[in-house]
Amino acid sequence: MAARQPAQRGAPWARRLYSAVLYGLAPLIWWRVWRERLPGRPRRERLGQLSPVPAGERTIWLHCASVGEVQAARPLIEALLAHYPGHHLTVTTMTATGAERVQALREALAKPGEAPRLRHAFVPLDFPGAAKRFVARLRPELALFFETELWPNLLHACRRRGVPVAVVNGRLSPRAFRGYRRLRPLMRDALSRVDWLAAKSAADAERFRALGMAPALTRVVGSLKFDISPDGGAIEVSERLRTRLGERPVWVAGSTHPGEDEQLLAAHARLRETLPSALLVLVPRHPRRFDAVAALCREQGLALARRSRDEWPAADTAVYLGDTMGELLALYGAGDLAFVGGSLAPIGGHNLLEPAAMGVPVLTGPGLANFEDVAEVLREAGALVEVADGEALAGTLVRLLADRSECRRLADAGRRVVAANRGALATTLEGLATLLPGE
């Protein structure tokens, strides 16, 4: 392993105070994660009590918060498995939906005749004992934290065991930065245990530096999201869907949240006044909302078909509910237009590049705090359509579905943006090699 650069001095008292507050809030924290479980997976994993890694097995650890981060990290996951063939890769998540996505990736990436090297574990709650136990049992040779996942006690446990740590695809939205700035001593202590940080943008890098990240250990590499490459399975499913849907106008609303679905359904009702055969493919962000969104559609008098039940949209079906996991890319690819959710509600947006990579024009609301860097690149290329609210969305849908040439221009511009900005993955792997050389 290459020599690690020395980190700056942190503020241990801040981490001790943070731990004391966590212990005080333990009942509330435990209640929050109680729902996030999978059948057959014991909740004691949340306390770091996973099965110890077999002797002699080499492990890399990547932590992603939830399903969106796992999806965004897929190019990195595939690259790590390829560059470190002698290692297993353990991906941790906080949510059960993230766990399901890792398991789906494990199956998709499995090679015939070979034992899968991709595993999932739930990340432990950031209590000092749980963090120490988790790192001791996993024994990773390299720990990677995706985007904004900075857990002080886990970072401290890695440093105590000599595990090099990198933050990859590092981002800090202005809102997150304002919150972390109030905890600057704690963040300085946490960041003092990061050996290398790959920032998405110069603005993100500057925010991390303002919180205490050493400039010499920070590099702007771009967003790993641009390295998205739809697999053949997603393309095949989208083409099959599009063929079956025929010539009717189809738009997709993906990763939607409460407060958005009502606006999207109202926009769709207005669209159908002009284009009665128009179909909305609606994909809620969280599986626990599938039934509630289905009920909302029925309350509004919109004929519904549910993908999870193998129901197929009939000629009079207004909404096709994408209530399955791991199919968002394929569903985006089946549309004439794609609206990316989390942007009409105060969420901060979701991955605008997923429909762009599938060759579908990208629409969004105004709330893009978490994806402003990506949005700016798409804007400059004329590959992003922004609407102020649900009412404006309805008019935009009518206009674009009547202008096929503009749709083709938007789709081509989006594809070019994705292709031109790839490269963050190669630079990230180059930086990680200073901490753990490839094989």
PDB file of N, CA and C in Angstrom, residues 336-337 359-363 381-385 396 399-414:
ATOM      1  N   ASP A 336     -41.405   9.391 -24.309  1.00  0.00           N
ATOM      2  CA  ASP A 336     -41.057  10.461 -25.235  1.00  0.00           C
ATOM      3  C   ASP A 336     -40.407  11.626 -24.501  1.00  0.00           C
ATOM      4  N   LEU A 337     -40.783  11.791 -23.226  1.00  0.00           N
ATOM      5  CA  LEU A 337     -40.253  12.834 -22.362  1.00  0.00           C
ATOM      6  C   LEU A 337     -40.086  12.246 -20.962  1.00  0.00           C
ATOM      7  N   GLY A 359     -31.356   8.685 -23.823  1.00  0.00           N
ATOM      8  CA  GLY A 359     -31.766   9.376 -25.041  1.00  0.00           C
ATOM      9  C   GLY A 359     -33.164   9.936 -24.989  1.00  0.00           C
ATOM     10  N   VAL A 360     -33.576  10.410 -23.800  1.00  0.00           N
ATOM     11  CA  VAL A 360     -34.928  10.965 -23.608  1.00  0.00           C
ATOM     12  C   VAL A 360     -34.795  12.403 -23.129  1.00  0.00           C
ATOM     13  N   PRO A 361     -35.549  13.351 -23.689  1.00  0.00           N
ATOM     14  CA  PRO A 361     -35.498  14.743 -23.225  1.00  0.00           C
ATOM     15  C   PRO A 361     -35.799  14.849 -21.738  1.00  0.00           C
ATOM     16  N   VAL A 362     -35.061  15.725 -21.047  1.00  0.00           N
ATOM     17  CA  VAL A 362     -35.118  15.829 -19.593  1.00  0.00           C
ATOM     18  C   VAL A 362     -35.874  17.090 -19.179  1.00  0.00           C
ATOM     19  N   LEU A 363     -36.905  16.909 -18.335  1.00  0.00           N
ATOM     20  CA  LEU A 363     -37.657  18.013 -17.752  1.00  0.00           C
ATOM     21  C   LEU A 363     -37.474  17.975 -16.236  1.00  0.00           C
ATOM     22  N   ALA A 381     -25.768  23.248 -22.479  1.00  0.00           N
ATOM     23  CA  ALA A 381     -25.850  22.490 -23.727  1.00  0.00           C
ATOM     24  C   ALA A 381     -27.240  22.541 -24.346  1.00  0.00           C
ATOM     25  N   GLY A 382     -28.167  23.252 -23.704  1.00  0.00           N
ATOM     26  CA  GLY A 382     -29.538  23.291 -24.215  1.00  0.00           C
ATOM     27  C   GLY A 382     -30.219  21.955 -24.124  1.00  0.00           C
ATOM     28  N   ALA A 383     -29.899  21.202 -23.060  1.00  0.00           N
ATOM     29  CA  ALA A 383     -30.422  19.840 -22.927  1.00  0.00           C
ATOM     30  C   ALA A 383     -31.326  19.682 -21.713  1.00  0.00           C
ATOM     31  N   LEU A 384     -31.807  20.789 -21.158  1.00  0.00           N
ATOM     32  CA  LEU A 384     -32.646  20.713 -19.970  1.00  0.00           C
ATOM     33  C   LEU A 384     -33.829  21.666 -20.107  1.00  0.00           C
ATOM     34  N   VAL A 385     -35.018  21.158 -19.813  1.00  0.00           N
ATOM     35  CA  VAL A 385     -36.229  21.973 -19.829  1.00  0.00           C
ATOM     36  C   VAL A 385     -36.691  22.135 -18.383  1.00  0.00           C
ATOM     37  N   THR A 396     -45.919  22.805 -21.002  1.00  0.00           N
ATOM     38  CA  THR A 396     -44.670  22.353 -21.634  1.00  0.00           C
ATOM     39  C   THR A 396     -44.841  20.974 -22.257  1.00  0.00           C
ATOM     40  N   ARG A 399     -46.678  21.347 -25.519  1.00  0.00           N
ATOM     41  CA  ARG A 399     -45.825  21.951 -26.548  1.00  0.00           C
ATOM     42  C   ARG A 399     -44.804  20.958 -27.091  1.00  0.00           C
ATOM     43  N   LEU A 400     -44.111  20.253 -26.206  1.00  0.00           N
ATOM     44  CA  LEU A 400     -43.043  19.372 -26.653  1.00  0.00           C
ATOM     45  C   LEU A 400     -43.572  18.128 -27.370  1.00  0.00           C
ATOM     46  N   LEU A 401     -44.677  17.582 -26.902  1.00  0.00           N
ATOM     47  CA  LEU A 401     -45.214  16.390 -27.558  1.00  0.00           C
ATOM     48  C   LEU A 401     -45.768  16.700 -28.942  1.00  0.00           C
ATOM     49  N   ALA A 402     -45.967  17.975 -29.223  1.00  0.00           N
ATOM     50  CA  ALA A 402     -46.395  18.380 -30.569  1.00  0.00           C
ATOM     51  C   ALA A 402     -45.213  18.772 -31.444  1.00  0.00           C
ATOM     52  N   ASP A 403     -43.998  18.774 -30.871  1.00  0.00           N
ATOM     53  CA  ASP A 403     -42.808  19.235 -31.601  1.00  0.00           C
ATOM     54  C   ASP A 403     -41.743  18.153 -31.557  1.00  0.00           C
ATOM     55  N   ARG A 404     -41.872  17.178 -32.437  1.00  0.00           N
ATOM     56  CA  ARG A 404     -40.959  16.036 -32.431  1.00  0.00           C
ATOM     57  C   ARG A 404     -39.518  16.440 -32.739  1.00  0.00           C
ATOM     58  N   SER A 405     -39.322  17.441 -33.564  1.00  0.00           N
ATOM     59  CA  SER A 405     -37.957  17.873 -33.897  1.00  0.00           C
ATOM     60  C   SER A 405     -37.262  18.454 -32.668  1.00  0.00           C
ATOM     61  N   GLU A 406     -37.997  19.202 -31.852  1.00  0.00           N
ATOM     62  CA  GLU A 406     -37.406  19.733 -30.625  1.00  0.00           C
ATOM     63  C   GLU A 406     -37.093  18.618 -29.638  1.00  0.00           C
ATOM     64  N   CYS A 407     -37.949  17.617 -29.583  1.00  0.00           N
ATOM     65  CA  CYS A 407     -37.671  16.467 -28.723  1.00  0.00           C
ATOM     66  C   CYS A 407     -36.393  15.757 -29.158  1.00  0.00           C
ATOM     67  N   ARG A 408     -36.219  15.587 -30.468  1.00  0.00           N
ATOM     68  CA  ARG A 408     -34.995  14.937 -30.951  1.00  0.00           C
ATOM     69  C   ARG A 408     -33.768  15.775 -30.621  1.00  0.00           C
ATOM     70  N   ARG A 409     -33.901  17.108 -30.754  1.00  0.00           N
ATOM     71  CA  ARG A 409     -32.761  17.979 -30.448  1.00  0.00           C
ATOM     72  C   ARG A 409     -32.378  17.863 -28.978  1.00  0.00           C
ATOM     73  N   LEU A 410     -33.376  17.894 -28.091  1.00  0.00           N
ATOM     74  CA  LEU A 410     -33.116  17.771 -26.660  1.00  0.00           C
ATOM     75  C   LEU A 410     -32.475  16.426 -26.317  1.00  0.00           C
ATOM     76  N   ALA A 411     -32.986  15.370 -26.920  1.00  0.00           N
ATOM     77  CA  ALA A 411     -32.444  14.034 -26.658  1.00  0.00           C
ATOM     78  C   ALA A 411     -30.997  13.932 -27.117  1.00  0.00           C
ATOM     79  N   ASP A 412     -30.704  14.425 -28.312  1.00  0.00           N
ATOM     80  CA  ASP A 412     -29.329  14.370 -28.829  1.00  0.00           C
ATOM     81  C   ASP A 412     -28.390  15.201 -27.969  1.00  0.00           C
ATOM     82  N   ALA A 413     -28.859  16.380 -27.532  1.00  0.00           N
ATOM     83  CA  ALA A 413     -28.023  17.243 -26.690  1.00  0.00           C
ATOM     84  C   ALA A 413     -27.714  16.560 -25.360  1.00  0.00           C
ATOM     85  N   GLY A 414     -28.695  15.878 -24.784  1.00  0.00           N
ATOM     86  CA  GLY A 414     -28.482  15.169 -23.528  1.00  0.00           C
ATOM     87  C   GLY A 414     -27.476  14.048 -23.672  1.00  0.00           C
TER      88      GLY A 414
END
